[in-house]
Coordinates of C-alpha atoms and ligand atoms in Angstrom, one line a residue:
M1421 CA 0.0 0.0 0.0
T1422 CA 1.2 3.4 -1.0
R1423 CA 0.5 6.7 0.7
L1424 CA -0.1 9.3 -1.9
Y1425 CA -0.6 13.1 -1.5
L1426 CA -1.8 14.4 -4.8
S1427 CA -2.4 18.1 -5.6
T1428 CA -3.8 20.2 -8.4
T1429 CA -2.5 23.8 -8.8
I1430 CA -4.6 26.5 -7.2
P1431 CA -5.9 28.8 -10.0
Y1432 CA -6.2 32.5 -9.5
V1433 CA -9.8 33.5 -9.5
N1434 CA -10.0 36.7 -11.5
A1435 CA -12.7 34.9 -13.7
R1436 CA -14.9 31.8 -13.7
P1437 CA -13.3 28.4 -14.4
H1438 CA -12.7 27.3 -18.0
V1439 CA -12.3 23.9 -19.5
G1440 CA -8.5 24.0 -19.1
H1441 CA -9.0 24.0 -15.3
A1442 CA -11.4 21.0 -15.8
L1443 CA -8.6 19.1 -17.5
E1444 CA -6.2 19.2 -14.6
L1445 CA -9.0 18.6 -12.0
V1446 CA -10.4 15.6 -13.8
Q1447 CA -7.0 14.1 -14.4
A1448 CA -6.2 14.5 -10.7
D1449 CA -9.5 13.0 -9.7
A1450 CA -9.1 10.0 -12.0
L1451 CA -5.7 9.3 -10.6
A1452 CA -6.9 9.7 -7.0
R1453 CA -9.9 7.3 -7.6
H1454 CA -7.6 4.8 -9.3
H1455 CA -5.2 4.7 -6.4
R1456 CA -8.0 4.5 -3.8
R1457 CA -9.6 1.6 -5.7
V1458 CA -6.5 -0.4 -5.6
G1459 CA -6.2 0.2 -1.9
D1460 CA -3.7 3.0 -1.7
E1461 CA -4.1 5.8 0.9
V1462 CA -4.8 9.0 -1.0
R1463 CA -5.4 12.6 -0.2
L1464 CA -6.4 14.8 -3.1
Q1465 CA -5.9 18.5 -2.5
S1466 CA -7.2 21.5 -4.5
G1467 CA -8.1 25.1 -3.9
T1468 CA -7.9 28.7 -5.1
D1469 CA -5.2 31.3 -5.2
D1470 CA -7.2 34.3 -3.9
N1471 CA -4.2 36.6 -3.1
A1472 CA -3.1 37.2 -6.7
L1473 CA -2.8 40.8 -7.8
K1474 CA -4.8 39.8 -10.9
N1475 CA -7.8 39.3 -8.6
V1476 CA -7.3 42.8 -7.3
L1477 CA -7.2 44.3 -10.8
A1478 CA -10.2 42.3 -11.9
A1479 CA -12.2 43.6 -8.9
E1480 CA -11.2 47.2 -9.7
R1481 CA -12.4 46.7 -13.3
E1482 CA -15.8 45.4 -12.1
G1483 CA -16.0 48.1 -9.4
I1484 CA -16.4 45.7 -6.6
S1485 CA -14.3 44.8 -3.6
T1486 CA -11.5 42.2 -4.0
R1487 CA -13.1 40.2 -1.2
E1488 CA -16.4 40.1 -3.1
L1489 CA -14.8 39.1 -6.4
V1490 CA -12.7 36.3 -4.9
N1491 CA -15.6 35.0 -2.9
R1492 CA -17.8 34.8 -5.9
N1493 CA -15.3 33.2 -8.3
A1494 CA -13.8 30.9 -5.7
R1495 CA -17.3 29.5 -5.1
A1496 CA -17.5 28.7 -8.8
F1497 CA -14.2 26.8 -8.6
A1498 CA -15.3 24.9 -5.5
G1499 CA -18.6 24.1 -7.2
L1500 CA -16.7 22.1 -9.9
R1501 CA -16.5 19.4 -7.4
E1502 CA -20.2 18.7 -7.8
H1503 CA -20.5 19.5 -11.5
L1504 CA -17.6 17.4 -12.5
S1505 CA -18.0 14.6 -9.9
L1506 CA -14.6 15.4 -8.3
S1507 CA -13.5 13.7 -5.1
F1508 CA -10.9 16.1 -3.6
D1509 CA -10.5 15.6 0.1
D1510 CA -9.7 19.2 0.8
F1511 CA -10.0 22.6 -0.8
I1512 CA -8.0 25.5 0.5
R1513 CA -8.7 29.2 -0.2
T1514 CA -5.6 31.2 0.4
S1515 CA -7.4 34.4 1.5
S1516 CA -9.8 32.9 4.0
D1517 CA -8.6 29.5 5.2
P1518 CA -7.3 29.9 8.8
R1519 CA -4.6 27.3 8.1
H1520 CA -2.9 29.2 5.3
R1521 CA -1.5 32.5 6.7
P1522 CA 0.3 30.9 9.7
G1523 CA 1.8 28.2 7.4
V1524 CA 3.1 30.7 4.9
E1525 CA 4.6 32.8 7.7
H1526 CA 6.2 29.7 9.1
L1527 CA 7.7 28.8 5.7
W1528 CA 9.0 32.4 5.5
R1529 CA 10.6 32.2 8.9
A1530 CA 12.2 28.9 8.2
C1531 CA 13.9 30.3 5.1
A1532 CA 14.9 33.4 7.0
A1533 CA 16.5 31.2 9.7
S1534 CA 18.6 29.5 6.9
G1535 CA 19.9 32.9 6.0
D1536 CA 18.2 32.8 2.5
L1537 CA 16.1 36.0 2.7
Y1538 CA 17.6 39.5 2.4
R1539 CA 16.5 43.0 1.5
R1540 CA 17.8 45.0 -1.4
D1541 CA 16.8 47.6 -4.0
Y1542 CA 15.4 46.1 -7.0
Q1543 CA 14.5 47.5 -10.4
G1544 CA 12.8 45.2 -12.8
L1545 CA 10.4 44.7 -15.7
Y1546 CA 7.2 43.3 -14.2
C1547 CA 4.2 41.8 -16.1
V1548 CA 1.1 42.2 -14.0
G1549 CA -0.6 39.5 -16.1
C1550 CA 2.1 36.9 -15.2
E1551 CA 2.9 38.5 -11.8
Q1552 CA 6.5 38.0 -12.4
F1553 CA 9.6 40.0 -13.4
Y1554 CA 11.2 39.5 -16.8
T1555 CA 14.7 40.1 -18.0
E1556 CA 15.2 41.9 -21.3
D1557 CA 16.1 38.6 -23.0
E1558 CA 13.0 36.9 -21.9
L1559 CA 10.7 39.5 -23.5
T1560 CA 9.6 39.1 -27.2
G1561 CA 10.1 42.4 -29.0
G1562 CA 9.9 44.2 -25.7
V1563 CA 6.6 42.7 -24.6
C1564 CA 5.6 39.9 -22.3
P1565 CA 5.7 36.6 -24.4
E1566 CA 2.5 35.4 -22.7
H1567 CA 0.4 38.6 -22.7
R1568 CA 1.9 40.6 -25.5
T1569 CA 1.8 43.7 -23.3
P1570 CA 4.8 45.9 -22.4
P1571 CA 5.9 45.2 -18.8
Q1572 CA 6.1 48.0 -16.2
L1573 CA 9.5 49.2 -14.9
I1574 CA 9.4 48.9 -11.2
T1575 CA 11.9 50.1 -8.6
E1576 CA 11.5 49.3 -4.9
E1577 CA 13.2 47.7 -2.0
N1578 CA 12.1 44.0 -1.8
W1579 CA 13.0 40.8 0.0
F1580 CA 15.1 38.4 -2.0
F1581 CA 15.5 34.7 -1.8
R1582 CA 18.9 33.2 -2.4
L1583 CA 17.8 30.9 -5.3
S1584 CA 21.3 31.0 -6.7
Q1585 CA 22.5 28.9 -3.8
Y1586 CA 20.4 25.9 -4.8
A1587 CA 21.3 25.2 -8.5
D1588 CA 23.5 22.2 -7.7
R1589 CA 21.2 20.6 -5.2
L1590 CA 18.3 21.0 -7.5
R1591 CA 20.3 19.5 -10.4
D1592 CA 21.1 16.6 -8.2
E1593 CA 17.6 16.0 -7.0
I1594 CA 16.1 16.2 -10.5
G1595 CA 19.0 14.5 -12.3
S1596 CA 19.0 11.6 -9.8
G1597 CA 15.2 11.2 -10.3
R1598 CA 14.5 11.7 -6.6
L1599 CA 12.4 14.6 -7.9
R1600 CA 10.8 13.1 -11.0
I1601 CA 9.6 15.5 -13.6
E1602 CA 7.2 14.1 -16.1
P1603 CA 7.3 14.0 -19.1
V1604 CA 11.0 13.7 -19.8
G1605 CA 10.9 16.7 -22.2
R1606 CA 9.8 18.9 -19.3
R1607 CA 12.5 17.5 -17.1
N1608 CA 15.1 18.4 -19.7
E1609 CA 13.6 21.9 -19.9
V1610 CA 14.1 22.4 -16.2
L1611 CA 17.7 21.0 -16.3
G1612 CA 18.4 23.4 -19.1
F1613 CA 17.1 26.3 -17.1
L1614 CA 19.3 25.3 -14.2
D1615 CA 22.3 25.1 -16.5
S1616 CA 21.7 28.6 -17.7
G1617 CA 22.3 29.8 -14.1
L1618 CA 20.0 30.9 -11.3
T1619 CA 19.8 34.4 -10.0
D1620 CA 18.2 35.3 -6.7
I1621 CA 14.5 36.1 -6.9
S1622 CA 12.4 38.9 -5.4
V1623 CA 9.9 37.3 -3.0
S1624 CA 8.0 40.3 -1.7
R1625 CA 6.5 43.5 -3.1
S1626 CA 5.5 46.8 -1.6
V1627 CA 2.1 47.0 0.2
A1628 CA 1.2 49.8 -2.3
R1629 CA 1.9 47.6 -5.4
A1630 CA 0.0 44.8 -3.8
R1631 CA -2.9 47.2 -3.1
G1632 CA -2.7 46.0 0.4
W1633 CA -4.0 42.6 -0.6
G1634 CA -2.1 39.4 0.4
I1635 CA 0.0 38.1 3.4
G1636 CA 2.4 40.6 5.1
V1637 CA 6.1 39.8 5.4
P1638 CA 6.6 38.8 9.1
G1639 CA 8.2 41.7 10.8
D1640 CA 8.1 44.0 7.8
P1641 CA 4.8 45.9 7.6
S1642 CA 5.9 47.7 4.3
Q1643 CA 6.0 44.4 2.3
V1644 CA 3.6 41.7 1.2
I1645 CA 4.9 38.2 0.5
Y1646 CA 5.2 37.4 -3.3
V1647 CA 2.0 35.8 -4.4
W1648 CA 3.8 32.8 -5.8
W1649 CA 5.5 32.0 -2.5
D1650 CA 2.1 32.4 -0.9
A1651 CA 0.3 30.2 -3.5
L1652 CA 2.9 27.4 -3.6
G1653 CA 2.7 27.3 0.2
N1654 CA -0.8 25.9 0.0
Y1655 CA 0.5 22.4 -0.6
L1656 CA 1.9 22.5 2.9
T1657 CA -0.5 24.8 4.7
A1658 CA -3.5 22.7 3.8
L1659 CA -1.8 20.0 5.8
G1660 CA -1.4 22.3 8.8
Y1661 CA 2.3 22.9 8.3
G1662 CA 3.5 25.2 11.0
G1663 CA 0.4 24.5 13.1
Q1664 CA -0.1 22.7 16.4
G1665 CA -1.6 19.4 17.4
A1666 CA -3.9 17.5 15.0
R1667 CA -3.2 20.0 12.2
A1668 CA 0.6 19.4 12.3
G1669 CA -0.3 15.7 12.3
D1670 CA -1.7 16.0 8.8
Y1671 CA 1.6 17.5 7.7
Q1672 CA 3.6 14.7 9.2
R1673 CA 1.3 12.0 7.8
W1674 CA 0.6 13.3 4.3
W1675 CA 3.8 15.2 3.5
V1676 CA 6.7 14.0 5.6
E1677 CA 5.7 10.3 5.7
A1678 CA 3.9 10.0 2.4
D1679 CA 5.5 7.6 -0.1
R1680 CA 4.6 10.0 -3.0
R1681 CA 4.0 13.7 -3.0
V1682 CA 2.7 14.5 -6.5
H1683 CA 1.9 17.9 -8.0
L1684 CA -0.1 18.1 -11.2
V1685 CA 0.7 21.4 -13.0
G1686 CA 0.3 23.1 -16.3
K1687 CA 3.3 23.8 -18.5
D1688 CA 3.1 27.5 -17.9
V1689 CA 4.0 27.2 -14.2
I1690 CA 6.8 24.6 -14.4
R1691 CA 9.5 27.0 -13.3
F1692 CA 7.6 27.9 -10.2
H1693 CA 7.0 24.3 -9.3
A1694 CA 10.2 22.6 -10.4
V1695 CA 12.7 25.3 -9.5
Y1696 CA 11.5 27.9 -7.0
W1697 CA 9.3 25.6 -4.9
P1698 CA 11.9 22.9 -4.3
A1699 CA 14.5 25.5 -3.6
I1700 CA 12.3 27.1 -1.0
L1701 CA 11.6 23.6 0.5
L1702 CA 15.4 22.8 0.6
S1703 CA 16.0 26.1 2.4
A1704 CA 13.2 25.4 4.9
G1705 CA 14.3 21.9 5.6
V1706 CA 11.1 20.4 4.2
P1707 CA 11.1 17.2 2.1
L1708 CA 10.7 17.8 -1.7
P1709 CA 7.7 16.6 -3.8
T1710 CA 8.5 13.2 -5.4
E1711 CA 6.9 14.0 -8.7
I1712 CA 5.9 17.0 -10.7
V1713 CA 3.6 16.0 -13.6
V1714 CA 3.3 18.6 -16.3
H1715 CA 0.3 18.7 -18.7
D1716 CA 0.0 20.8 -21.9
F1717 CA -2.9 23.0 -22.7
L1718 CA -6.3 22.9 -24.3
T1719 CA -7.2 25.4 -27.0
V1720 CA -10.8 26.1 -27.7
G1721 CA -11.9 26.1 -31.4
G1722 CA -8.3 26.7 -32.4
S1723 CA -7.6 29.7 -30.1
K1724 CA -5.9 30.0 -26.8
I1725 CA -8.4 30.0 -23.9
S1726 CA -8.9 33.5 -22.7
K1727 CA -9.7 33.4 -19.1
S1728 CA -11.5 36.7 -19.0
A1729 CA -13.6 35.6 -21.9
A1730 CA -14.5 32.3 -20.2
A1731 CA -17.6 33.7 -18.5
E1732 CA -19.1 34.7 -21.9
Q1733 CA -17.9 31.7 -23.8
D1734 CA -20.1 28.8 -23.0
S1735 CA -18.0 26.5 -25.2
S1736 CA -15.2 26.8 -22.6
D1737 CA -17.3 26.8 -19.4
P1738 CA -17.1 23.4 -17.8
V1739 CA -20.3 23.9 -15.8
A1740 CA -22.3 24.9 -18.8
L1741 CA -20.9 21.9 -20.7
A1742 CA -21.6 19.4 -17.9
D1743 CA -25.2 20.9 -17.6
A1744 CA -25.8 20.6 -21.3
Y1745 CA -24.1 17.3 -22.1
G1746 CA -23.6 15.5 -18.8
V1747 CA -20.6 15.1 -16.6
D1748 CA -19.7 11.7 -18.2
A1749 CA -19.4 13.3 -21.7
V1750 CA -17.1 16.1 -20.4
R1751 CA -14.9 13.8 -18.4
W1752 CA -14.7 11.2 -21.1
W1753 CA -13.5 13.8 -23.7
L1754 CA -10.9 15.2 -21.4
L1755 CA -9.5 11.7 -20.4
R1756 CA -10.0 9.9 -23.7
E1757 CA -8.9 12.5 -26.2
V1758 CA -6.1 14.5 -24.6
P1759 CA -2.7 13.0 -25.4
R1760 CA 0.0 12.9 -22.8
V1761 CA 2.1 15.4 -24.7
G1762 CA 1.0 18.3 -26.9
D1763 CA -1.8 20.8 -26.9
T1764 CA -5.3 19.6 -27.8
D1765 CA -8.1 21.5 -29.4
F1766 CA -11.4 21.3 -27.7
T1767 CA -14.7 21.9 -29.5
V1768 CA -18.3 21.0 -28.5
D1769 CA -18.6 19.0 -31.7
K1770 CA -15.6 16.8 -30.7
L1771 CA -17.1 16.3 -27.3
I1772 CA -20.4 15.2 -28.8
A1773 CA -18.9 13.0 -31.4
R1774 CA -16.7 11.2 -28.8
A1775 CA -19.6 10.7 -26.4
N1776 CA -22.0 9.4 -29.0
A1777 CA -19.5 7.0 -30.5
D1778 CA -18.2 5.6 -27.3
L1779 CA -20.7 6.1 -24.6
A1780 CA -24.1 6.0 -26.5
N1781 CA -23.3 3.6 -29.3
G1782 CA -20.5 1.5 -27.9
L1783 CA -21.0 1.2 -24.1
G1784 CA -24.7 2.2 -23.8
N1785 CA -25.7 -0.2 -26.5
L1786 CA -23.7 -3.0 -25.0
V1787 CA -25.3 -2.8 -21.6
S1788 CA -28.8 -2.3 -23.0
R1789 CA -28.4 -5.3 -25.3
V1790 CA -27.3 -7.5 -22.4
S1791 CA -30.2 -6.4 -20.1
S1792 CA -32.7 -6.5 -23.0
L1793 CA -31.7 -10.0 -24.0
A1794 CA -31.8 -11.1 -20.3
H1795 CA -35.4 -9.8 -20.0
A1796 CA -36.5 -11.1 -23.4
Y1797 CA -35.3 -14.7 -22.9
R1798 CA -34.6 -15.1 -19.1
N1799 CA -37.1 -12.8 -17.4
G1800 CA -34.2 -10.8 -16.2
V1801 CA -32.6 -13.7 -14.2
V1802 CA -29.0 -14.3 -15.5
R1803 CA -25.9 -15.0 -13.5
A1804 CA -22.5 -13.7 -14.5
C1805 CA -20.1 -16.4 -15.6
R1806 CA -17.2 -17.4 -13.4
C1807 CA -14.5 -15.3 -14.9
P1808 CA -11.1 -16.6 -16.1
N1809 CA -8.3 -16.5 -13.5
G1810 CA -7.1 -13.0 -12.8
T1811 CA -10.3 -11.2 -12.8
S1812 CA -12.3 -13.3 -10.4
R1813 CA -11.4 -10.8 -7.6
W1814 CA -13.1 -8.0 -9.5
L1815 CA -16.1 -10.0 -10.2
A1816 CA -16.4 -11.3 -6.6
A1817 CA -16.3 -7.7 -5.5
A1818 CA -18.8 -6.6 -8.1
A1819 CA -21.2 -9.5 -7.3
G1820 CA -20.8 -9.1 -3.5
G1821 CA -19.3 -12.5 -3.4
G1822 CA -22.6 -14.0 -4.5
A1823 CA -23.3 -17.0 -6.7
V1824 CA -21.7 -17.2 -10.1
G1825 CA -23.2 -18.7 -13.2
A1826 CA -22.0 -21.0 -15.9
D1827 CA -18.3 -21.5 -16.7
W1828 CA -16.7 -19.1 -19.0
P1829 CA -17.4 -20.1 -22.7
A1830 CA -14.4 -21.2 -24.7
D1831 CA -15.3 -19.0 -27.7
A1832 CA -15.1 -15.9 -25.5
A1833 CA -11.3 -16.3 -25.1
V1834 CA -10.5 -13.0 -26.7
L1835 CA -12.9 -11.2 -24.5
A1836 CA -11.5 -13.0 -21.4
A1837 CA -8.0 -12.0 -22.4
T1838 CA -9.0 -8.4 -22.8
I1839 CA -10.6 -8.4 -19.3
E1840 CA -7.6 -10.1 -17.7
R1841 CA -5.1 -7.6 -19.0
T1842 CA -7.1 -4.4 -18.5
P1843 CA -6.2 -3.8 -14.8
E1844 CA -2.5 -4.1 -15.5
T1845 CA -2.7 -2.0 -18.7
V1846 CA -4.5 0.7 -16.8
R1847 CA -2.0 0.6 -13.9
T1848 CA 1.0 1.0 -16.2
A1849 CA -0.7 3.8 -18.3
L1850 CA -1.5 5.8 -15.1
A1851 CA 2.0 5.2 -13.8
R1852 CA 3.1 7.3 -16.7
F1853 CA 0.1 9.6 -16.3
D1854 CA -1.3 8.6 -19.8
F1855 CA -5.0 8.9 -19.3
R1856 CA -5.7 8.4 -23.0
A1857 CA -4.0 5.0 -23.0
A1858 CA -5.7 4.0 -19.7
T1859 CA -9.2 4.9 -21.0
A1860 CA -8.5 3.2 -24.4
A1861 CA -7.6 0.0 -22.5
V1862 CA -10.9 0.1 -20.6
F1863 CA -12.9 0.8 -23.7
E1864 CA -11.3 -2.3 -25.3
I1865 CA -13.7 -4.4 -23.1
V1866 CA -16.7 -2.6 -24.7
E1867 CA -15.4 -3.3 -28.2
Q1868 CA -14.6 -7.0 -27.5
A1869 CA -17.9 -7.6 -25.8
N1870 CA -19.9 -6.0 -28.6
R1871 CA -17.9 -8.2 -31.1
Y1872 CA -18.9 -11.2 -29.0
V1873 CA -22.5 -10.3 -29.2
D1874 CA -22.3 -9.9 -33.0
A1875 CA -20.4 -13.2 -33.3
T1876 CA -22.8 -15.3 -31.1
Q1877 CA -26.1 -13.6 -32.1
P1878 CA -27.8 -14.6 -28.8
W1879 CA -31.3 -13.6 -30.1
H1880 CA -31.0 -16.5 -32.6
L1881 CA -30.1 -18.8 -29.7
G1882 CA -33.2 -17.5 -27.8
R1883 CA -35.5 -18.2 -30.7
A1884 CA -34.0 -21.7 -31.2
E1885 CA -34.5 -22.5 -27.6
R1886 CA -38.1 -21.5 -27.8
A1887 CA -38.4 -23.8 -30.8
G1888 CA -37.3 -26.6 -28.6
D1889 CA -33.5 -26.6 -28.9
A1890 CA -32.3 -27.2 -25.3
A1891 CA -28.6 -27.0 -26.3
A1892 CA -29.2 -23.5 -27.7
G1893 CA -30.7 -22.6 -24.3
R1894 CA -27.6 -23.8 -22.4
R1895 CA -25.4 -21.9 -24.8
L1896 CA -27.5 -18.7 -24.3
D1897 CA -26.9 -19.0 -20.5
Q1898 CA -23.2 -19.1 -21.2
V1899 CA -23.2 -16.2 -23.7
L1900 CA -25.3 -13.9 -21.5
G1901 CA -23.3 -14.9 -18.4
A1902 CA -20.0 -13.9 -20.2
L1903 CA -21.5 -10.6 -21.4
L1904 CA -22.9 -9.8 -18.0
A1905 CA -19.5 -10.6 -16.4
A1906 CA -17.8 -8.3 -18.9
C1907 CA -20.2 -5.5 -18.1
Q1908 CA -19.5 -5.9 -14.4
V1909 CA -15.8 -5.7 -14.9
L1910 CA -16.4 -2.7 -17.1
A1911 CA -18.2 -0.9 -14.3
A1912 CA -15.3 -1.5 -12.0
E1913 CA -12.6 -0.5 -14.5
I1914 CA -14.3 2.6 -15.8
W1915 CA -15.1 3.9 -12.3
P1916 CA -12.0 6.1 -11.8
F1917 CA -12.7 7.9 -15.1
L1918 CA -16.5 8.0 -15.2
P1919 CA -17.8 7.4 -11.6
D1920 CA -21.4 8.4 -12.4
L1921 CA -21.7 6.2 -15.5
A1922 CA -19.9 3.4 -13.7
A1923 CA -22.6 3.5 -11.0
R1924 CA -25.3 3.2 -13.6
I1925 CA -23.6 0.3 -15.3
A1926 CA -23.1 -1.5 -12.0
A1927 CA -26.8 -1.0 -11.1
A1928 CA -28.0 -2.2 -14.6
C1929 CA -25.8 -5.3 -14.3
D1930 CA -26.4 -6.2 -10.7
D1931 CA -27.4 -9.9 -11.0
F1932 CA -28.3 -10.4 -7.3
G1933 CA -31.9 -11.4 -8.0
T1934 CA -33.5 -10.0 -11.2
L1935 CA -31.6 -7.6 -13.4
P1936 CA -33.2 -4.2 -13.5
K1937 CA -35.4 -3.4 -16.5
P1938 CA -33.4 -2.2 -19.5
Q1939 CA -32.7 1.5 -19.3
Q1940 CA -30.9 3.8 -21.6
L1941 CA -27.5 4.3 -19.9
F1942 CA -26.3 7.1 -22.1
P1943 CA -28.7 8.7 -24.6
R1944 CA -27.3 10.1 -27.8
I1945 CA -26.6 13.9 -27.4
D1946 CA -27.2 16.7 -29.9
R1947 CA -25.6 20.1 -30.1
Q1948 CA -27.4 22.6 -28.0
P1949 CA -27.5 26.0 -29.8
G1950 CA -26.7 29.2 -27.9
R1951 CA -26.7 28.9 -24.1
Y1952 CA -27.1 25.2 -23.4
P1953 CA -30.4 24.3 -21.8
A1954 CA -30.1 21.6 -19.2
V1955 CA -31.7 19.0 -21.5
A1956 CA -29.2 16.2 -21.2
A1957 CA -29.7 15.8 -17.5
A1958 CA -33.5 15.6 -18.1
A1959 CA -33.0 13.2 -21.0
Q1960 CA -31.0 10.9 -18.7
R1961 CA -33.7 10.9 -16.1
E1962 CA -36.1 9.7 -18.8
S1963 CA -34.3 6.4 -18.8
E1964 CA -37.0 4.0 -19.8
V1965 CA -36.2 2.8 -23.2
A1966 CA -39.0 2.8 -25.8
S1967 CA -37.3 0.3 -28.1
C1968 CA -34.1 -1.4 -27.1
R1969 CA -31.6 -2.0 -29.8
V1970 CA -31.1 -5.7 -29.1
E1971 CA -30.6 -6.7 -32.7
P1972 CA -28.7 -5.1 -35.5
A1973 CA -30.9 -3.3 -38.0
T1974 CA -30.2 -5.9 -40.6
C1975 CA -31.3 -8.8 -38.5
Ligands
ZN719 ZN1 2.6 38.4 -18.9

């Protein structure tokens, strides 16, 4: 058993969440669920960066207080838990959580005690959008490479952190793999950055520049702690770092004594997580994360996601998408389509096409065929076959250890082999954080099971049995038993990725007693024009199927 502390980044909340946030949250959730299911101890951490200057500026633009803006938008981020069926164990808001400020101050004092913090005059080119200073070389034609706006020249006395002292130790931690950065291209990017030489970084700003918003520097009322220091600290402060009693116990248990401390991050914040953060931790005498997992970006309709536009653009609003098309469709697209490396373009049409092909046609049709056949020819009473070797434990769990039906049919060997290898394929894919490979492996069960239906044509067996062929009846028991077993395994295997749909599959295929009446697991979805009305959810509630597609149209 492994003890795993898994975190998402905490987004700044100057606007509502967009589908790019959903990607990281859903990936983290799938990983957490997978590890919980195999018996690991997991704590999944998320939250919001309320103290960013961007939030202050957004509130000024809207003419409301910063507190009002961050409360409103942070609620929208916390609400993703329900809309996207996320299972984070904790959600920290850096402006209001009582654990945060004392922990950040403790981290500051620990670095100060190491002699790594000092004051000096600083003049630099600062991008408010990025909340970071740039050197002349890092600008593109004199403007921020990210925001395409000219940076401001700022002169003030700041606190500095001796980052330059840590280049060798960071190179050693990363080069040795004790701090694993995934994928390897990102690891090389960080090592290249270390080789180019580290300079000390400014880690505070004047209270005036911060508009008085943020956490003050301990003992220096003129300065506010740099928002990145503050935000990165959440990974520790949510565990009660620097606190007393039970709170400190969480830090000991989930950070110091965890086998894996894994940060999921976007490619734009790699330097903060893979260079600044571990250097701060080394200075403070805190163990480093064990893994930093970097994902690339989504574009929407071919363009970079504009966060400020997210509120108006329904096509990038994950809540509107989940309301219109269902959480399963949104999660499935994010996990099934986005490759491990490279940016991916999201469109609503792609989401619909993937959901209809895989969930409505492939998976939904499989389960409704099985339950319809069971009701048509067995009054709903079918027992799942005893599965081939390796998978019996999954089936025993799925069936609550109940009775099992006929032996596995010999002609379902390909289906059996697929079922047997799926858990290991999923495990190895998720060990390299390849969600697309993991979901493809699970979906292979659907494809092989549908092929088995087509090959065995159980409706012909049912008719032959009714015409007096007893052998056809025994064969039908076997075929239905194998298919039912496949669906039960499918429910278990797909659960980390689509927990809602998994629960519906498990309920539809519960062979304790009589199988439930056939229901449509996942209705085909159509594009909703304009603002999406919440029709998909209503359609899913109308689950009684008028005509089940038991037989192919040609039959
Ligand atoms: Zn910028």
